[in-house]
Amino acid sequence: MSANVFIRSALSTCTLAAALAAGAPGAMAQTAPQTLRIGLSSEPTAMDPHYHQVTPNDAMTSHIFETLIGQDAKMNLVPRLATAWKAVDDTTWEFTLRDGVKFSNGQPFTPQDVIFTLCRAFHNEQSIGGSYLSVVQKLASIDVRDGNVLVIKTHLPYPLLPNDLTRNAMLWSGIVEHGPIRFEPKNNCGVTGPWPTISDFNSGKSAIGTGPYTLKSYVKGSAIELARNDAYWGDKPAWPNVRLIPVPAAGPRLTGLLAGDFDLIENPAARDVKRISETPGFGYVITPSVRVVYFQFDVARSPSPMVRAADGKNPLQDVRVRRAISMAIDRKAITDRIMDGAATPANQFLPDGMFGTLQPPPELKYDPAAARKLLAEAGYPDGFELTISSTNDRYINDAQISQAVAQYLSRVGIKTTVDAMTRSVYFPKRAKREFSFAMGGWSSETGEASSFLQYWVSAFDKEHGLGTSNYGGYNNPAFDKVFKRALTTVDPAVREKLLQESLTLALADLPSIPLHFESSIWAFGKGLTYEGRADQYTLAMSAKPAN
């Protein structure tokens, strides 16, 4: 993916001087503020870093917890709690842990904490979707050598282990009662007391990490308060305190920024970029992301809960119907009119140029006439009834996108309604498979085509951590055969070809249809600069005082 970043700042020397003289909102204060105030478009649902693999949660907990391996703003792998890693053979990896790291309570970070963390994924009944379990299920053993070297063996060749470990945040083993910690998930890994719960993290009791900030308070629907961890091993963040406030509507977020209530906001409306650029003392950054917005079909059940057809069947099980729905949607119009140009139409599940993607992919054309023809061929010349299920507070313009898609489908004879709901309601319902045609958004953490396919297209395979988000129940043995070979192939050239073959099969069958790739926008004032990230994380650490 091209990770070009477009930055436009109104903080020129002359403008800033004028703003200071005039006392304009957003002007840099004479003394450095002690609290960085951030307006969030989507609120984290928990402080437990292993609860739900969604961007707001992962971004939030990244302030408090760290992983063995991190990613920079362009999603390149960088050292965190591990300073080095290497593959010894196809199924053996070595990770050298960083010396001198302490948790926020002063306790040292040890190999025992890593083993405890990876064990916890097997014993976290509150997690949604098994996102974190899929990684640790591939591990056969973990041993310690020379005091600070972890030797991890996997059941099968696992070329993406370092990439996948970028999302397993390390916990302090002292948050539970335990004896000697060992990687024996079936025997509770040496833990003798209860495993931590979401409430333990939300209250701060178990929110003990090695990150640059500590949790002061989390009041759902109100604010999250962080305090700088002055014992942090890495670069100290610029602000002693951070206050993150959820404001779901873009208009009030921007108003708060311009009024001086916020120093930084995420996802202002693209149509407001011009206003930001013309307001002295404020700036913005636009960064292309790897997040694809898509719709997932229920292809397993007939009938399906939110589809009504004259024959009583589930039309979504017919690939001709799925192709017709894709053809009925004008992706370019959505990106131009609803996303105001801050998005790119998607013809595959990852941006062009990423490892394993099709170059170029087949175009998912807008052709309503062909869509009507396909519906007739499938036995639905008069269409059917369908409900689109979506969030209204998670993805950029998610409710408006769903309404637009509903209008496109109605024009080809599919009578479509929209049920848009808050994400706290939506995600648990989707995990219970209560929907038939459901919106989703996925950011590829690994930087290659396997990310989306592993979770959303693969048939559910608990043992190997596959298909954990395959809520549509898609099952294609031909796809699974090729894709499983890709996951266990170490040779990059061979793996790339297998991933491309997997993508070709998925796009031919369309268990999900990609719509577009989001671009992320951050706006800021008060003499700040902000480094936009391809993973869409809003991090206090990425904000810096302007020079």
Coordinates of C-alpha atoms in Angstrom, one line a residue, residues 40-329:
L40 CA -13.0 10.7 20.0
S41 CA -15.5 9.7 17.3
S42 CA -15.9 6.2 18.6
E43 CA -15.7 5.3 22.3
P44 CA -13.7 2.3 23.5
T45 CA -15.9 -0.4 25.0
A46 CA -13.4 -1.7 27.6
M47 CA -10.0 -1.2 29.1
D48 CA -9.3 -4.9 28.8
P49 CA -6.8 -5.2 25.9
H50 CA -8.0 -8.7 25.1
Y51 CA -11.7 -8.1 25.1
H52 CA -12.5 -7.1 21.5
Q53 CA -10.2 -6.6 18.5
V54 CA -11.5 -3.3 17.2
T55 CA -9.5 -0.1 16.5
P56 CA -10.9 2.2 19.3
N57 CA -10.2 -0.5 21.9
D58 CA -6.8 -1.4 20.6
A59 CA -5.8 2.3 20.2
M60 CA -6.9 3.1 23.7
T61 CA -5.2 0.2 25.5
S62 CA -2.0 1.0 23.5
H63 CA -1.5 3.9 25.9
I64 CA -1.4 1.6 28.9
F65 CA -0.1 -1.8 27.6
E66 CA 2.6 -2.8 25.1
T67 CA 3.1 -5.7 22.8
L68 CA 6.3 -7.7 22.1
I69 CA 6.5 -6.2 18.6
G70 CA 5.0 -2.9 17.6
Q71 CA 4.1 -1.1 14.3
D72 CA 5.0 2.4 13.3
A73 CA 2.7 4.9 11.6
K74 CA 3.1 3.1 8.3
M75 CA 2.6 -0.3 9.9
N76 CA 6.2 -1.5 9.6
L77 CA 7.3 -3.8 12.4
V78 CA 9.4 -2.2 15.2
P79 CA 10.8 -3.4 18.5
R80 CA 8.8 -2.9 21.7
L81 CA 9.1 -5.3 24.6
A82 CA 11.1 -7.6 22.3
T83 CA 14.3 -6.1 20.9
A84 CA 14.9 -8.8 18.4
W85 CA 13.3 -11.9 16.8
K86 CA 14.2 -14.5 14.3
A87 CA 12.9 -17.8 12.8
V88 CA 15.2 -20.7 13.8
D89 CA 13.4 -23.1 11.5
D90 CA 9.8 -23.4 10.0
T91 CA 8.2 -24.0 13.5
T92 CA 10.6 -22.3 15.9
W93 CA 11.0 -18.6 16.8
E94 CA 13.3 -16.8 19.2
F95 CA 12.3 -13.5 20.8
T96 CA 14.8 -11.5 22.9
L97 CA 13.1 -9.5 25.6
R98 CA 14.0 -5.9 26.5
D99 CA 16.0 -5.6 29.8
G100 CA 15.1 -3.1 32.5
V101 CA 11.4 -2.8 31.7
K102 CA 9.0 -2.3 34.6
F103 CA 5.3 -2.3 34.9
S104 CA 3.5 0.9 36.1
N105 CA 3.5 -0.6 39.7
G106 CA 7.3 -1.0 39.7
Q107 CA 7.4 -4.7 39.2
P108 CA 9.8 -6.0 36.5
F109 CA 8.6 -7.3 33.2
T110 CA 9.7 -11.0 32.8
P111 CA 9.2 -13.9 30.5
Q112 CA 6.6 -15.2 33.0
D113 CA 4.4 -12.2 32.2
V114 CA 4.6 -13.1 28.4
I115 CA 3.6 -16.7 29.1
F116 CA 0.8 -15.6 31.4
T117 CA -0.5 -13.2 28.8
L118 CA -0.6 -15.7 26.0
C119 CA -2.2 -18.2 28.3
R120 CA -4.9 -15.7 29.3
A121 CA -6.4 -15.8 25.7
F122 CA -7.4 -19.4 26.3
H123 CA -9.3 -18.4 29.5
N124 CA -11.0 -15.2 28.5
E125 CA -14.7 -16.1 28.3
Q126 CA -15.7 -12.5 27.9
S127 CA -13.8 -11.8 24.7
I128 CA -15.8 -11.1 21.5
G129 CA -15.0 -13.1 18.4
G130 CA -12.0 -15.0 19.6
S131 CA -9.7 -12.5 18.0
Y132 CA -6.8 -12.9 20.3
L133 CA -7.3 -16.7 20.7
S134 CA -6.6 -17.3 17.1
V135 CA -2.9 -16.5 17.5
V136 CA -2.1 -18.5 20.7
Q137 CA -3.9 -21.6 19.4
K138 CA -1.1 -21.9 16.9
L139 CA 1.5 -22.1 19.6
A140 CA 2.8 -25.6 20.7
S141 CA 5.2 -24.6 23.5
I142 CA 7.0 -21.6 25.0
D143 CA 10.4 -22.0 26.8
V144 CA 12.8 -19.5 28.3
R145 CA 16.5 -19.6 27.5
D146 CA 19.4 -17.5 29.0
G147 CA 16.9 -15.6 31.2
N148 CA 15.4 -13.3 28.6
V149 CA 15.0 -15.3 25.3
L150 CA 11.7 -16.8 24.6
V151 CA 11.7 -19.9 22.4
I152 CA 8.3 -20.3 20.8
K153 CA 7.4 -23.5 18.9
T154 CA 4.3 -23.6 16.7
H155 CA 2.2 -26.5 15.6
L156 CA 2.7 -25.7 11.9
P157 CA 4.9 -23.3 10.0
Y158 CA 3.7 -19.8 11.1
P159 CA 5.5 -17.1 9.0
L160 CA 3.3 -14.3 10.4
L161 CA 3.9 -14.9 14.1
P162 CA 5.8 -11.6 14.6
N163 CA 3.1 -9.7 12.7
D164 CA 0.3 -11.3 14.7
L165 CA 2.1 -10.6 18.0
T166 CA 1.7 -6.9 17.4
R167 CA -1.8 -7.2 18.9
N168 CA -1.3 -9.3 22.0
A169 CA -0.8 -6.7 24.8
M170 CA 1.4 -7.9 27.7
L171 CA -0.2 -8.1 31.2
W172 CA 1.4 -8.4 34.6
S173 CA 1.1 -11.9 35.9
G174 CA 0.6 -10.6 39.4
I175 CA -3.0 -9.6 38.7
V176 CA -4.0 -13.2 39.5
E177 CA -3.0 -15.8 42.1
H178 CA -0.7 -18.3 40.6
G179 CA 2.1 -20.8 41.1
P180 CA 4.9 -21.3 38.6
I181 CA 3.6 -20.0 35.2
R182 CA 4.0 -22.4 32.3
F183 CA 2.5 -22.7 28.8
E184 CA 0.0 -25.4 29.6
P185 CA -3.4 -24.0 28.7
K186 CA -5.3 -27.2 29.4
N187 CA -3.9 -27.1 33.0
N188 CA -4.7 -23.4 33.6
C189 CA -1.1 -22.4 33.0
G190 CA -0.3 -22.4 36.7
V191 CA -3.0 -19.9 37.6
T192 CA -4.7 -20.9 40.9
G193 CA -7.1 -17.9 41.3
P194 CA -9.8 -16.5 39.0
W195 CA -8.8 -15.0 35.7
P196 CA -9.3 -11.2 35.4
T197 CA -12.6 -9.8 34.1
I198 CA -13.5 -6.8 32.1
S199 CA -14.6 -5.0 35.2
D200 CA -11.2 -5.6 36.8
F201 CA -9.6 -3.6 33.9
N202 CA -12.3 -0.9 33.7
S203 CA -11.9 -0.2 37.4
G204 CA -8.1 0.1 37.0
K205 CA -7.4 -2.9 39.3
S206 CA -5.9 -5.0 36.5
A207 CA -4.9 -2.1 34.2
I208 CA -1.2 -2.5 35.0
G209 CA 1.0 -2.3 31.9
T210 CA 4.4 -1.2 30.7
G211 CA 3.1 1.6 28.5
P212 CA 3.7 5.4 28.5
Y213 CA 0.5 6.1 30.4
T214 CA -1.5 4.7 33.3
L215 CA -5.3 4.6 33.7
K216 CA -6.7 7.2 36.1
S217 CA -10.4 6.6 35.4
Y218 CA -12.8 5.2 32.8
V219 CA -16.3 6.5 32.9
K220 CA -18.3 4.9 30.1
G221 CA -20.0 7.6 28.0
S222 CA -18.2 10.4 29.7
A223 CA -14.4 10.4 29.7
I224 CA -11.1 8.4 30.0
E225 CA -8.4 10.0 32.1
L226 CA -4.7 9.0 31.7
A227 CA -1.6 10.0 33.6
R228 CA 1.9 9.8 32.3
N229 CA 4.0 6.9 33.4
D230 CA 7.2 8.7 34.4
A231 CA 9.0 5.3 34.8
Y232 CA 8.3 4.4 31.2
W233 CA 11.4 2.8 29.6
G234 CA 10.9 4.6 26.2
D235 CA 10.4 8.2 25.1
K236 CA 8.3 10.1 27.5
P237 CA 5.1 11.6 26.0
A238 CA 4.8 15.4 26.0
W239 CA 1.7 15.7 28.1
P240 CA 1.5 14.7 31.8
N241 CA -2.2 14.0 31.5
V242 CA -4.6 13.0 28.8
R243 CA -8.4 13.3 28.7
L244 CA -10.3 11.5 26.0
I245 CA -13.9 12.3 25.5
P246 CA -16.3 10.5 23.2
V247 CA -18.3 12.8 20.9
P248 CA -20.0 10.6 18.2
A249 CA -21.2 13.4 16.0
A250 CA -18.7 15.1 13.8
G251 CA -20.2 18.6 14.0
P252 CA -20.0 18.9 17.8
R253 CA -16.4 17.5 17.7
L254 CA -15.3 20.2 15.3
T255 CA -17.1 22.9 17.3
G256 CA -15.4 21.7 20.4
L257 CA -12.0 22.0 18.7
L258 CA -12.6 25.4 17.3
A259 CA -13.9 26.6 20.6
G260 CA -10.8 25.4 22.4
D261 CA -12.5 22.6 24.3
F262 CA -10.3 20.0 22.5
D263 CA -6.7 20.1 21.4
L264 CA -7.1 17.2 18.9
I265 CA -10.1 15.4 17.4
E266 CA -10.4 12.4 15.2
N267 CA -12.5 12.1 12.1
P268 CA -13.9 15.5 11.4
A269 CA -16.1 15.4 8.4
A270 CA -14.2 15.6 5.1
R271 CA -16.4 18.5 4.0
D272 CA -15.1 20.6 6.9
V273 CA -11.5 20.3 5.9
K274 CA -11.7 23.5 4.0
R275 CA -13.1 25.3 7.0
I276 CA -10.3 24.0 9.2
S277 CA -7.6 25.1 6.8
E278 CA -9.0 28.6 6.6
T279 CA -9.3 29.0 10.4
P280 CA -6.1 30.5 11.8
G281 CA -4.3 28.4 14.4
F282 CA -5.6 25.0 13.2
G283 CA -4.3 22.2 11.1
Y284 CA -5.2 18.8 9.9
V285 CA -3.7 15.6 8.5
I286 CA -5.3 13.1 6.1
T287 CA -3.9 9.6 6.0
P288 CA -4.9 6.7 3.8
S289 CA -5.8 3.7 5.9
V290 CA -5.9 -0.1 5.4
R291 CA -9.4 -0.3 6.7
V292 CA -11.9 -1.8 4.2
V293 CA -15.6 -1.2 4.8
Y294 CA -17.7 -4.1 3.6
F295 CA -20.9 -6.0 3.9
Q296 CA -21.1 -9.7 5.0
F297 CA -23.8 -12.1 3.7
D298 CA -25.5 -14.8 5.7
V299 CA -24.9 -17.7 3.3
A300 CA -25.4 -20.6 5.8
R301 CA -29.0 -20.4 6.8
S302 CA -32.2 -20.8 4.9
P303 CA -34.4 -18.9 5.8
S304 CA -32.2 -16.1 7.1
P305 CA -33.6 -13.9 9.9
M306 CA -33.7 -10.6 8.0
V307 CA -34.5 -11.7 4.5
R308 CA -38.0 -12.3 3.1
A309 CA -38.4 -13.9 -0.3
A310 CA -41.6 -15.2 -2.0
D311 CA -40.1 -18.8 -2.2
G312 CA -39.3 -18.8 1.6
K313 CA -35.6 -19.3 0.9
N314 CA -32.5 -17.2 1.5
P315 CA -31.6 -15.6 -1.8
L316 CA -28.2 -14.6 -0.4
Q317 CA -27.1 -18.2 -0.8
D318 CA -27.1 -17.7 -4.5
V319 CA -23.8 -16.2 -5.8
R320 CA -25.8 -14.5 -8.6
V321 CA -27.7 -12.6 -6.0
R322 CA -24.5 -11.6 -4.2
R323 CA -23.0 -10.4 -7.4
A324 CA -26.2 -8.5 -8.3
I325 CA -26.1 -6.7 -4.9
S326 CA -22.4 -5.8 -5.6
M327 CA -23.3 -4.5 -9.1
A328 CA -26.2 -2.4 -7.7
I329 CA -23.9 -0.3 -5.6

